[in-house]
Coordinates of N, CA and C and ligand atoms in Angstrom, one line a residue:
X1 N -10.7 -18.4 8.7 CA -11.1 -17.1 8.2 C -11.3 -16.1 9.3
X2 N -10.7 -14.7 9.7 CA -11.1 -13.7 10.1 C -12.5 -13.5 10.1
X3 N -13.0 -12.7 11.0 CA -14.3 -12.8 11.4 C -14.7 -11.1 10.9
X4 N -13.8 -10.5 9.6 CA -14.5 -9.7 9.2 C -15.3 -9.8 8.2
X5 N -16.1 -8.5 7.7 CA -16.7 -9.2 6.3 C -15.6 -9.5 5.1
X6 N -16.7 -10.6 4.5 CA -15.8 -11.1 3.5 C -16.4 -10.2 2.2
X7 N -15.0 -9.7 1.7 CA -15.9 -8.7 0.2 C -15.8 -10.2 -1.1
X8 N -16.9 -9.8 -1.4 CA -16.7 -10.5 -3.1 C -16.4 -10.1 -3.9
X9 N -14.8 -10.5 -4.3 CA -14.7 -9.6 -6.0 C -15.1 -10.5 -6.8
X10 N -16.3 -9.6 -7.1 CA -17.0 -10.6 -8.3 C -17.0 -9.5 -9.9
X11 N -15.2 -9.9 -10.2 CA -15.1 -8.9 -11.1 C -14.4 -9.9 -12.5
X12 N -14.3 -9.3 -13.5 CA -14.0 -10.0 -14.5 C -12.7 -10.5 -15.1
X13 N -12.1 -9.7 -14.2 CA -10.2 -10.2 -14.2 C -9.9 -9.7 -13.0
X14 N -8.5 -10.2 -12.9 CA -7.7 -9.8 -11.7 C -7.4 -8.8 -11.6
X15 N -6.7 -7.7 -13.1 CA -6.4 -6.1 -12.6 C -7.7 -5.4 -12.1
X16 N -8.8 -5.9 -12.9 CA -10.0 -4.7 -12.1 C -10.4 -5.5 -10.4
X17 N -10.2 -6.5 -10.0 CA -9.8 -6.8 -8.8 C -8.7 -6.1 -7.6
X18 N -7.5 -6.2 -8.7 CA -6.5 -5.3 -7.5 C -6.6 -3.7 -7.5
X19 N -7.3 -3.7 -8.9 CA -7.6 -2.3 -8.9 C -8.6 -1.6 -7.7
X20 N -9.5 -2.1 -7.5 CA -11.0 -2.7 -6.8 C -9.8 -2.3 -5.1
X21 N -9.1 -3.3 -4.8 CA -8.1 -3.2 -3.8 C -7.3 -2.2 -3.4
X22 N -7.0 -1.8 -4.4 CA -5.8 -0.6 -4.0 C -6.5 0.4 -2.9
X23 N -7.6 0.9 -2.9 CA -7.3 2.0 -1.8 C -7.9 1.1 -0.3
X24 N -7.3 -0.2 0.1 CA -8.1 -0.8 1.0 C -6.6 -1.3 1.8
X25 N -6.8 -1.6 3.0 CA -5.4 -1.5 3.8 C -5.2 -3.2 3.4
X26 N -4.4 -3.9 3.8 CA -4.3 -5.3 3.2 C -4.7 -6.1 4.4
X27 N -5.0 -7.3 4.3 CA -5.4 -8.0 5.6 C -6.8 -8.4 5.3
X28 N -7.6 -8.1 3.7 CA -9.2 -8.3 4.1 C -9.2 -9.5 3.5
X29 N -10.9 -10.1 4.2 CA -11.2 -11.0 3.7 C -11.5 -11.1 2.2
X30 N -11.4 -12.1 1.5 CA -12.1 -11.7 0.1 C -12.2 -12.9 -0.6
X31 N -13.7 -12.9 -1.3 CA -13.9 -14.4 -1.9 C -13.7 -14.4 -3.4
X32 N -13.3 -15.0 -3.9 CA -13.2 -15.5 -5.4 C -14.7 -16.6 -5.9
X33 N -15.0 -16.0 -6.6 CA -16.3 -16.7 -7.1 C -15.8 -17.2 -8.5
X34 N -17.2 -18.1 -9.2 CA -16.8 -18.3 -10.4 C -15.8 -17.9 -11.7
X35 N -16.7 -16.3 -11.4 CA -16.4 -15.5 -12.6 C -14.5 -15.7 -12.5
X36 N -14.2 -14.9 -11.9 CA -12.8 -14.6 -11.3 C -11.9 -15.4 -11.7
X37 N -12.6 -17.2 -10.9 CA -11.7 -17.9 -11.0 C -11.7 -18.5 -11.9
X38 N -12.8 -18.6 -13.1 CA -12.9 -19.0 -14.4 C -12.3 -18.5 -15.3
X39 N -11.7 -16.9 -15.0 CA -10.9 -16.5 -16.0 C -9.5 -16.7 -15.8
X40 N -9.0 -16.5 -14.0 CA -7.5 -16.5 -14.2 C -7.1 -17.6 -13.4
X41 N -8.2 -18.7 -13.4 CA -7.5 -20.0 -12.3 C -7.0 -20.2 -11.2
X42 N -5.9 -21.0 -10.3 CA -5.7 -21.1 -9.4 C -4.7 -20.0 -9.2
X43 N -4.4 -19.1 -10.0 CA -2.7 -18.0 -9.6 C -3.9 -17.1 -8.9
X44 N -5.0 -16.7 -9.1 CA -5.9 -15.6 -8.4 C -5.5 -16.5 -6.5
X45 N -6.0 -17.2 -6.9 CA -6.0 -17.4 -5.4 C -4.6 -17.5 -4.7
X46 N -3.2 -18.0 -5.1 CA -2.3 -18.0 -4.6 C -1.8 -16.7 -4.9
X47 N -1.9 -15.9 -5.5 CA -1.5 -14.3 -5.4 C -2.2 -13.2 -4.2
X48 N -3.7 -13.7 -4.2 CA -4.1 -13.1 -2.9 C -3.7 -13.7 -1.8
X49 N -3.1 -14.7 -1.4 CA -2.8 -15.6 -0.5 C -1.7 -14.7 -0.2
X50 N -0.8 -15.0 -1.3 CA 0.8 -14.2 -0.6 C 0.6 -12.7 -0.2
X51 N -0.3 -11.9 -1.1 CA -0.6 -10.5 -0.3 C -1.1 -10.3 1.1
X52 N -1.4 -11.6 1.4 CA -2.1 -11.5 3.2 C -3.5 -11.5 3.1
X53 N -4.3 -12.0 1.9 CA -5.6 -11.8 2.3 C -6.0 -13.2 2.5
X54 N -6.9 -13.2 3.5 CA -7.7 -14.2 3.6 C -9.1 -15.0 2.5
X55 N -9.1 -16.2 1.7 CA -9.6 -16.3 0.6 C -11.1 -17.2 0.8
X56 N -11.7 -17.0 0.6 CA -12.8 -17.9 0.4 C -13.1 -18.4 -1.0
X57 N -12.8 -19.4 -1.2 CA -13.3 -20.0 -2.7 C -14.2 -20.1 -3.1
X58 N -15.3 -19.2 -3.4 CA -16.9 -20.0 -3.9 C -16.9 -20.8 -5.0
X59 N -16.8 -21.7 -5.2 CA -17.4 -22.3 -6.5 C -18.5 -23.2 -6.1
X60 N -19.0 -23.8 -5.0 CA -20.2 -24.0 -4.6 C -20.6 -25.7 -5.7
X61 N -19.3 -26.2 -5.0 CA -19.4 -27.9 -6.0 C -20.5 -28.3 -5.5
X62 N -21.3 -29.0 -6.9 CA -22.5 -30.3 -6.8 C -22.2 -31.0 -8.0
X63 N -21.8 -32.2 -7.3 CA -21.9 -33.4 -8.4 C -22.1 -35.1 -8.0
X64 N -21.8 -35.7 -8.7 CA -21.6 -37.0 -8.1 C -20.2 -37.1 -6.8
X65 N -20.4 -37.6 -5.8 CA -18.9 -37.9 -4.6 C -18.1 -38.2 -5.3
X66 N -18.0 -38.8 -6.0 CA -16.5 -39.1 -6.7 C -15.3 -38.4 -7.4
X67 N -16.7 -37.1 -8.1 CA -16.6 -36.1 -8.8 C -16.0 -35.0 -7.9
X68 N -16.5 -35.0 -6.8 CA -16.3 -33.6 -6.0 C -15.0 -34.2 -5.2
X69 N -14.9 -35.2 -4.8 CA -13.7 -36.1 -4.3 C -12.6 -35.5 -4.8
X70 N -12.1 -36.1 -5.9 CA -11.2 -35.5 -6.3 C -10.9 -34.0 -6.7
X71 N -11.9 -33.1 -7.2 CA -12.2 -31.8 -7.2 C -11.8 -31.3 -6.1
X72 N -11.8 -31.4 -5.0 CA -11.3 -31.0 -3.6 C -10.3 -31.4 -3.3
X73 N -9.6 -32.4 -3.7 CA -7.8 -33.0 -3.5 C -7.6 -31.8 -3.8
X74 N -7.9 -31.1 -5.2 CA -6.9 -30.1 -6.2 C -7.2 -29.0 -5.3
X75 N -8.6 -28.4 -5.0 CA -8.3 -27.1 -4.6 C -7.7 -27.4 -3.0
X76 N -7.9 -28.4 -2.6 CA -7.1 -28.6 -1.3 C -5.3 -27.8 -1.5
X77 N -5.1 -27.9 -2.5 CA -4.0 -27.5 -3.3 C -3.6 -26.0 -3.0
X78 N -4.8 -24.8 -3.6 CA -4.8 -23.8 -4.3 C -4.4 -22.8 -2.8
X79 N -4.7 -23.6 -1.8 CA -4.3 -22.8 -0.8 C -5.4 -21.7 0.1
X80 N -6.5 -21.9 -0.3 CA -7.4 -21.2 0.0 C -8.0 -21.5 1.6
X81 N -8.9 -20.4 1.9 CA -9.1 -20.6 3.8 C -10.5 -21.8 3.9
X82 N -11.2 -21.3 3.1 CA -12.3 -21.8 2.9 C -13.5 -22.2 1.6
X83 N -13.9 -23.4 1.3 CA -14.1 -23.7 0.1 C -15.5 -24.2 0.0
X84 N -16.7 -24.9 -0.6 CA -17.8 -24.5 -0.3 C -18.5 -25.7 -1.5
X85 N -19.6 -26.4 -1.1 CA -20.6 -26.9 -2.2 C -21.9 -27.2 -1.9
X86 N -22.6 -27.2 -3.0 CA -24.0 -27.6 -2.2 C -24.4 -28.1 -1.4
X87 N -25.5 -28.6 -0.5 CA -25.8 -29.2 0.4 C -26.7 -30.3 -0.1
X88 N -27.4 -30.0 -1.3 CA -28.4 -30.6 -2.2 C -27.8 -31.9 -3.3
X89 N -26.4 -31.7 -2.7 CA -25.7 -32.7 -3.1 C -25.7 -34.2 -2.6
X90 N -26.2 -33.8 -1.1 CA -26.2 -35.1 -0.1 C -25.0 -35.3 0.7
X91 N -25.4 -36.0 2.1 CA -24.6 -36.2 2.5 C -23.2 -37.3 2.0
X92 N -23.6 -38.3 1.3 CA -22.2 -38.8 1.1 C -21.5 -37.9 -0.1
X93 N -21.7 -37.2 -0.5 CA -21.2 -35.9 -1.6 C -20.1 -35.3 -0.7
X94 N -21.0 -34.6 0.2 CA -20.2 -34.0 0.9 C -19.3 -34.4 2.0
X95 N -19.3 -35.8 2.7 CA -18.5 -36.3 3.4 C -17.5 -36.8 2.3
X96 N -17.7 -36.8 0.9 CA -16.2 -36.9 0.0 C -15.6 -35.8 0.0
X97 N -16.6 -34.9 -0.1 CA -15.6 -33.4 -0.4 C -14.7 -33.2 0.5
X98 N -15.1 -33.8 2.2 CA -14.3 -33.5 3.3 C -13.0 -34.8 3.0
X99 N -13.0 -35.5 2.8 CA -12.4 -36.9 2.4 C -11.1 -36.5 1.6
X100 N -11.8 -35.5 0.0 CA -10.9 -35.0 -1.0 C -10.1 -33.8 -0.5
X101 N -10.5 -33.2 0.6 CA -9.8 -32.0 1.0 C -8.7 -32.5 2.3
X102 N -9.0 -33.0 2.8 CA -8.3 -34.0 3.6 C -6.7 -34.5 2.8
X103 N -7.3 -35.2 2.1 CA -6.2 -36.7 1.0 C -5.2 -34.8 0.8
X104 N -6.1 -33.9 0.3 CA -5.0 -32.9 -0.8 C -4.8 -32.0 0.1
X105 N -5.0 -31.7 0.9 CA -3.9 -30.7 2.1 C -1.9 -31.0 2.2
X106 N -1.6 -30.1 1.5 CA -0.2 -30.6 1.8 C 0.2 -30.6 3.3
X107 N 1.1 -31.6 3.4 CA 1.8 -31.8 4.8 C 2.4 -30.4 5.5
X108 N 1.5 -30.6 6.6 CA 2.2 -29.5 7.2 C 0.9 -28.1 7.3
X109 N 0.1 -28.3 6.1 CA -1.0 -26.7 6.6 C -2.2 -27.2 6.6
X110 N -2.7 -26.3 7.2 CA -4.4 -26.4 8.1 C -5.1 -27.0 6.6
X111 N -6.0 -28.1 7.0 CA -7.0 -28.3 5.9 C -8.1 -26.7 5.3
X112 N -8.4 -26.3 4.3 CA -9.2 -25.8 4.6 C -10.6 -25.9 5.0
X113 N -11.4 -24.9 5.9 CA -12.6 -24.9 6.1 C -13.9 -25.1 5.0
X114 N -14.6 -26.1 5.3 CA -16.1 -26.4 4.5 C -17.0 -26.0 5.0
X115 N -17.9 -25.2 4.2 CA -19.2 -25.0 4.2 C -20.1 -25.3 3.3
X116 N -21.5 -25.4 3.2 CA -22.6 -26.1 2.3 C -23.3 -24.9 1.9
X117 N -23.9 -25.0 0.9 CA -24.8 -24.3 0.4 C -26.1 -24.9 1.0
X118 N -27.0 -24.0 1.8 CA -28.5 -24.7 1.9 C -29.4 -24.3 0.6
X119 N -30.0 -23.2 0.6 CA -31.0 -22.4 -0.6 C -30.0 -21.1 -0.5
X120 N -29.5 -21.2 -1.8 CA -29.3 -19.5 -2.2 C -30.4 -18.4 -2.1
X121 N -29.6 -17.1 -1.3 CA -30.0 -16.0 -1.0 C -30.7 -15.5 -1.9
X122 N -30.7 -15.9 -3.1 CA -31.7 -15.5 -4.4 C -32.8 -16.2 -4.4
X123 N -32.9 -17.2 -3.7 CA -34.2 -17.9 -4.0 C -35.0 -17.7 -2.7
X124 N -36.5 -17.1 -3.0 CA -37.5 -17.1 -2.1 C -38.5 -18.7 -1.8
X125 N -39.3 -18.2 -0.8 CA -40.0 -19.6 0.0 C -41.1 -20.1 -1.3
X126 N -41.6 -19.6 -2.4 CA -42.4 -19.4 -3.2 C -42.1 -20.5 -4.5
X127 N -40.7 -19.7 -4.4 CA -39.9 -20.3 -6.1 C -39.4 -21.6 -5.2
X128 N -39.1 -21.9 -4.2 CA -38.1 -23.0 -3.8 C -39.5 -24.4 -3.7
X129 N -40.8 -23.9 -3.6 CA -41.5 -24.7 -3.1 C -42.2 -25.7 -5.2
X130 N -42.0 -24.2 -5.4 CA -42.6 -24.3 -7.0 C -41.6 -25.0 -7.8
X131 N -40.4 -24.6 -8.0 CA -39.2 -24.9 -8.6 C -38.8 -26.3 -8.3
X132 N -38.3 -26.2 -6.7 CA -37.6 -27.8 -6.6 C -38.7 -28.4 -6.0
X133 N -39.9 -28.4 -5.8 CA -41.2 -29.1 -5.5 C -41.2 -29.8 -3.9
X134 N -40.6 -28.8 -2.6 CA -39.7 -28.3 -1.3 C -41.6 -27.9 -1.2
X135 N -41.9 -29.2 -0.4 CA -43.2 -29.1 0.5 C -43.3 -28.0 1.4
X136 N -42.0 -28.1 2.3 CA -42.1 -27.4 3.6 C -41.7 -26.0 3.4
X137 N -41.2 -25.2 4.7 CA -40.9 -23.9 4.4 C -39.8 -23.9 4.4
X138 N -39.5 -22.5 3.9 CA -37.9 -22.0 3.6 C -37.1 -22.4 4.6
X139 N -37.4 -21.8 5.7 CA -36.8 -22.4 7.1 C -36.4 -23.5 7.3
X140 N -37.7 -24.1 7.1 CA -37.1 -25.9 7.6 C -36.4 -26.2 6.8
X141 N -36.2 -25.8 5.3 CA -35.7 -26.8 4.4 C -34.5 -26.2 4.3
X142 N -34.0 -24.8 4.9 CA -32.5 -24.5 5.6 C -32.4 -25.2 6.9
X143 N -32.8 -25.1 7.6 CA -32.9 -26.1 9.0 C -32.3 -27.5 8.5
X144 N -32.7 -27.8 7.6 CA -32.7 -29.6 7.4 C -31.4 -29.5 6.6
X145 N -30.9 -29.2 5.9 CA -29.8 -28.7 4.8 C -28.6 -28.5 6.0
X146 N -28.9 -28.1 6.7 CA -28.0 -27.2 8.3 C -27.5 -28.7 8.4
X147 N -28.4 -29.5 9.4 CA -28.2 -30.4 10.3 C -27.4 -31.8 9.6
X148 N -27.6 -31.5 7.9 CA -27.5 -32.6 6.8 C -26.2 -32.5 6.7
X149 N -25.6 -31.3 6.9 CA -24.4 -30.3 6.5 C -23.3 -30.9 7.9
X150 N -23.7 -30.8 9.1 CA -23.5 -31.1 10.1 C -23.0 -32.8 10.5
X151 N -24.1 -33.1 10.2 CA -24.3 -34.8 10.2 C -22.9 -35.2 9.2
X152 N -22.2 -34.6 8.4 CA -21.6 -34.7 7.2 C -20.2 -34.2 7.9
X153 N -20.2 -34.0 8.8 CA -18.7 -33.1 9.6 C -18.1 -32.0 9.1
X154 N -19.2 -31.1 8.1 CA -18.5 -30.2 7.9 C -18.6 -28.9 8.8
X155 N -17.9 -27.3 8.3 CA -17.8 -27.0 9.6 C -18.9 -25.8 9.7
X156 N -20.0 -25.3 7.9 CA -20.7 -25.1 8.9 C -21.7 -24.5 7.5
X157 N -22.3 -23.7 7.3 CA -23.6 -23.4 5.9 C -23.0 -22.3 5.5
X158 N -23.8 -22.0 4.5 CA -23.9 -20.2 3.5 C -25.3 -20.3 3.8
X159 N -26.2 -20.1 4.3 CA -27.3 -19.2 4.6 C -28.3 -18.2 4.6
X160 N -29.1 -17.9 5.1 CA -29.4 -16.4 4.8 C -29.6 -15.9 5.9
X161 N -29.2 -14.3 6.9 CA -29.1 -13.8 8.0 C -30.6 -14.3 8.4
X162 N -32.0 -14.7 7.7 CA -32.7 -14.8 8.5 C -32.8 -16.3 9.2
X163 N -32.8 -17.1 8.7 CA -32.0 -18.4 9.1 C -30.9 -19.2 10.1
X164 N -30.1 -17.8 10.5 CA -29.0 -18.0 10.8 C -29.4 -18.2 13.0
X165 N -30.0 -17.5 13.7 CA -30.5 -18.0 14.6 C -31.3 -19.4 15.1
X166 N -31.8 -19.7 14.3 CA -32.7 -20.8 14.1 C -31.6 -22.0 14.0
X167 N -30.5 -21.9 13.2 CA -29.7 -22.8 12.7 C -28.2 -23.2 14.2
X168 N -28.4 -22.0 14.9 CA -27.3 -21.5 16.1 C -27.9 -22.6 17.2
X169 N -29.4 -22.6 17.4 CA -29.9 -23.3 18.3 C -30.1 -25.1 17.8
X170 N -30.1 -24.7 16.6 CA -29.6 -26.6 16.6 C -28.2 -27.1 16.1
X171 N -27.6 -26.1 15.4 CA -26.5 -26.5 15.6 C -25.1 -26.0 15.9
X172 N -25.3 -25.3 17.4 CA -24.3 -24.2 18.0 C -23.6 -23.4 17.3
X173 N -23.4 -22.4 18.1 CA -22.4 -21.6 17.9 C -21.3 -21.3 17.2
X174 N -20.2 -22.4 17.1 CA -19.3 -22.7 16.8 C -19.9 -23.0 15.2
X175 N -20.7 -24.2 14.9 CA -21.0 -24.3 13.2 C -21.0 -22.7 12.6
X176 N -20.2 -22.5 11.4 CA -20.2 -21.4 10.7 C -21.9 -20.9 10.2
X177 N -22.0 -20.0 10.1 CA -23.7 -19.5 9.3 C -22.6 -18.3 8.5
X178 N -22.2 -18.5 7.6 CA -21.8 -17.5 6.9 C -23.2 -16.8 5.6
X179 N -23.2 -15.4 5.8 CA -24.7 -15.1 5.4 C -24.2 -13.5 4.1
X180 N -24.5 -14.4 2.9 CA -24.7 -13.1 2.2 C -26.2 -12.3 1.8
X181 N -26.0 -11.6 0.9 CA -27.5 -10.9 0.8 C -27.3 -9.9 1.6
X182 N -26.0 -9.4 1.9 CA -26.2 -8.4 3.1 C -26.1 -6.8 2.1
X183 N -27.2 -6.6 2.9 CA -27.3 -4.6 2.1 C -27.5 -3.7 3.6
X184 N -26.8 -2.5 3.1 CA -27.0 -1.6 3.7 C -28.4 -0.9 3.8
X185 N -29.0 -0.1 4.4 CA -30.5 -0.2 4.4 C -30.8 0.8 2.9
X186 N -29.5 1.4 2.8 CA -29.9 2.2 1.4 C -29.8 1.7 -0.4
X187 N -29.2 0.6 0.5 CA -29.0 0.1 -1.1 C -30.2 -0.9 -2.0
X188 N -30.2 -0.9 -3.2 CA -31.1 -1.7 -3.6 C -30.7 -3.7 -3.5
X189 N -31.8 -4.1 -3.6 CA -31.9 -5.7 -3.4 C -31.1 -6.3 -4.6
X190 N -31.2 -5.6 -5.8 CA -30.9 -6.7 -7.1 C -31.4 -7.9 -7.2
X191 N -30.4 -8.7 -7.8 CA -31.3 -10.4 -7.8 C -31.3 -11.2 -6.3
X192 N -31.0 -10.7 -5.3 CA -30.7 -11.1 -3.6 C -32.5 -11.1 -3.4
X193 N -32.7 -12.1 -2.8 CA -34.4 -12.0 -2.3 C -34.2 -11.9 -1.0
X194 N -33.5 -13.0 0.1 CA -33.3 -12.9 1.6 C -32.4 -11.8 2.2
X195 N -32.4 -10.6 1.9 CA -31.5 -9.9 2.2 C -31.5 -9.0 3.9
X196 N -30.5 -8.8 4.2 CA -30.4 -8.0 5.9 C -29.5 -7.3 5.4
X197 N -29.1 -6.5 7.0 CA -28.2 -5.6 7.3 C -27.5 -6.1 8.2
X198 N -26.0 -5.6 7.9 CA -24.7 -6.2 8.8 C -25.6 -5.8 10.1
X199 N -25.9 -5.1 10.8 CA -26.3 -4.9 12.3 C -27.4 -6.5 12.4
X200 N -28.4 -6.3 11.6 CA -29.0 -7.7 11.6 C -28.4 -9.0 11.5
X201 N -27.4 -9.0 10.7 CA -26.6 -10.3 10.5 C -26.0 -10.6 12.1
X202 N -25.3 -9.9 12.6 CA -24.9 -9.5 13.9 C -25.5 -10.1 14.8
X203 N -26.7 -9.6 15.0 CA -27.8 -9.5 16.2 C -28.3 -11.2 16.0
X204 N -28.2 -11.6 14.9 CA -28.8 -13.3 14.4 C -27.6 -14.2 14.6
X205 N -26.7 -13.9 14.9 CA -25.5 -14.8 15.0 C -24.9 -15.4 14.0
X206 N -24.9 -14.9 12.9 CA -24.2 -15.2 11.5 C -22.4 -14.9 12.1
X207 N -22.3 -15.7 11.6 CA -20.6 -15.5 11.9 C -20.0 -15.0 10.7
X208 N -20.0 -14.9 9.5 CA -19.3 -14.2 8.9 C -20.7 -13.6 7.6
X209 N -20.4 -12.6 7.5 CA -21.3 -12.2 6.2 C -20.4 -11.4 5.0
X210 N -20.8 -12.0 4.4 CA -20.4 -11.8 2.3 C -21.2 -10.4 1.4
X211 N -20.5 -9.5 1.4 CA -21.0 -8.4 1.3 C -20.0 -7.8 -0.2
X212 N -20.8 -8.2 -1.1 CA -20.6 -8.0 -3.1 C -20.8 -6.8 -2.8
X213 N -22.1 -6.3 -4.0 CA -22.2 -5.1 -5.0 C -22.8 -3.7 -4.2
X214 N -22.9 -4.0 -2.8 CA -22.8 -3.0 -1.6 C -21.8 -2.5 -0.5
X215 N -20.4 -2.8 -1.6 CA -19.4 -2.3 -1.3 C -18.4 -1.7 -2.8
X216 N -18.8 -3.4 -4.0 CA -18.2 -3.0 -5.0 C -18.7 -2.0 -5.9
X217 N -20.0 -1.9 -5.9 CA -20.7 -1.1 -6.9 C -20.7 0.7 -6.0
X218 N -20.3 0.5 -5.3 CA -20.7 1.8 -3.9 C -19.8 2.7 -5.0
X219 N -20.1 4.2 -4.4 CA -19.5 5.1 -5.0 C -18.2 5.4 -4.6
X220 N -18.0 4.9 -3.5 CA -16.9 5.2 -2.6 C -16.5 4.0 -1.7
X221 N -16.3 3.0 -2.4 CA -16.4 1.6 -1.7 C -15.8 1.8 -0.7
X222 N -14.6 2.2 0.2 CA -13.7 2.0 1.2 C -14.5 2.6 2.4
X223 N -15.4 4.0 1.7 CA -16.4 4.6 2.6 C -17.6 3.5 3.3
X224 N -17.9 2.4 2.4 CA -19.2 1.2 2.2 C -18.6 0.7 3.2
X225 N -17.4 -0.2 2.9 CA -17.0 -1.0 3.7 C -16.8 -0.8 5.1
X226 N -15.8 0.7 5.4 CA -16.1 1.0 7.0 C -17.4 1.3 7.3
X227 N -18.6 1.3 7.0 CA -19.8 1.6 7.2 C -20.4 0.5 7.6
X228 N -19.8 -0.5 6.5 CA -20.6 -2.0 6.8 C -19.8 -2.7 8.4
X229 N -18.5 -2.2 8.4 CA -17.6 -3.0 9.3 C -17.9 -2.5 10.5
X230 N -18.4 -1.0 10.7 CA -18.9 -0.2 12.1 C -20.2 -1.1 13.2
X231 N -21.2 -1.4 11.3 CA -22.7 -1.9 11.8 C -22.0 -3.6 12.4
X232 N -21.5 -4.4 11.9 CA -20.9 -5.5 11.8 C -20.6 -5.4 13.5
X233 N -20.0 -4.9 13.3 CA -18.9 -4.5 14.7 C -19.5 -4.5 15.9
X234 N -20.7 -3.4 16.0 CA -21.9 -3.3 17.1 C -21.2 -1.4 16.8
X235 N -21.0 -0.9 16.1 CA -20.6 0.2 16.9 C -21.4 1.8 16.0
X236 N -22.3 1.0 15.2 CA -23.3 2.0 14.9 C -24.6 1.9 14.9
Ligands
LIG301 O1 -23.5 -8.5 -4.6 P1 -24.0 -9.4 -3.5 O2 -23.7 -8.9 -2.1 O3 -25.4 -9.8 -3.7 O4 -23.1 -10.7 -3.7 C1 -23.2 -11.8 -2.9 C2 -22.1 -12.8 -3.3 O5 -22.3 -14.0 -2.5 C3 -22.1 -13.3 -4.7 O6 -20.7 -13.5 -5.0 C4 -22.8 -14.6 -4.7 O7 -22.3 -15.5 -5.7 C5 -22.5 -15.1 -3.3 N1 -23.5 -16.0 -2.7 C6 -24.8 -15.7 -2.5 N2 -25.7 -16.6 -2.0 C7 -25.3 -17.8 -1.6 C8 -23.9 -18.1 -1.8 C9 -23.0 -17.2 -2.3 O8 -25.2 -14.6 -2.8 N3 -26.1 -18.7 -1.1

């Protein structure tokens, strides 16, 4: 994956997707989430592929290893850069998912890149402590999620920018910290609780950040996005 931001079309078909696209030069990153891919399947992903964009798959698998196993042969398939599941899955979960992505890479192209879910950007240190009954703090229990992720050979978390330093020093540089929740300082939070700014994401060592409804919802998205890609960049 390019090391620009990755936009989320998190839209409810593909025309309001390419629509969403058209005044954007080609070459961007862009993730497919649920919605997207629940309505138009694997052709969303091999149609952005042949256009030249770079794809991130979210569907963010948790299940039993056997289940995600083979789940990953298939999207190993779909052709995507990078593909993603919980971390709360465990590590033999996820050393299948790497196993299933492996077996289903056709001969000849790059496996794609794995990442884990530690705690979604929606959940605070409060609800994570109350909800999943997570003694410790938010940190450690991304910290530990990181290292779990790592121990598991994959190549690296979804995060949140504040996390994402913390996570550099134990488990370098090279491991991905891909960090959504990113807003511009003017925009509002929505359902996002851990949220930053591309310059913050930046300055923390996140290697790629995921930037939705503060580009898609913008009034002038293409304006959002060079805005987000300047701060990103170092150059505002
Ligand atoms: O609109 P917004 O920028 O909040 O969108 C963030 C995107 O990143 C959504 O598509 C959401 O599903 C995804 N995401 C997230 N937190 C994670 C993993 C993925 O917000 N931990």
């Amino acid at each position: 994956m390019k090391t620009s931001p990755i936009i989320a079309l998190d839209f409810p078909s593909a025309q309001e997707a390419y629509t969403f696209l058209q005044p954007f030069d080609g070459g961007l990153n862009v993730k497919v989430g649920m919605q997207l891919y629940y309505q138009e399947g694997p052709a969303i992903v091999a149609k952005l592929k042949e256009q030249g964009y770079d794809v991130f798959l979210d569907l963010k698998l948790h299940d039993i290893p056997n289940t995600v196993k083979s789940a990953m042969e298939v999207l190993a398939g779909h052709g995507a850069d990078l593909v993603n599941v919980h971390a709360a899955g465990g590590k033999t979960m996820m050393e299948a998912a790497l196993e299933g992505l492996d077996k289903g890479t056709p001969a000849g192209q790059l496996r794609p890149s794995i990442i884990a879910v530690t705690q979604l950007t929606s959940t605070d240190e409060q609800q994570m402590q109350r909800e999943q009954l997570v003694e410790t703090s938010l940190e450690n229990s991304v910290l530990h999620y990181a290292q779990l992720t790592q121990s598991a050979q994959l190549d690296g978390v979804v995060c949140s920018v504040h996390e994402a330093s913390a996570i550099t020093d134990r488990c370098g540089k090279a491991f991905f910290k891909v960090t959504p929740g990113i807003r511009l300082a003017e925009s509002g939070t929505q359902d996002q609780k851990r949220i930053a700014t591309p310059a913050e994401a930046r300055h923390a060592g996140s290697t790629h950040i995921v930037v939705g409804r503060a580009v898609t919802a913008a009034k002038d998205p293409l304006a959002a996005y060079e805005m987000i890609c300047a701060q990103w960049e170092g150059l505002k």
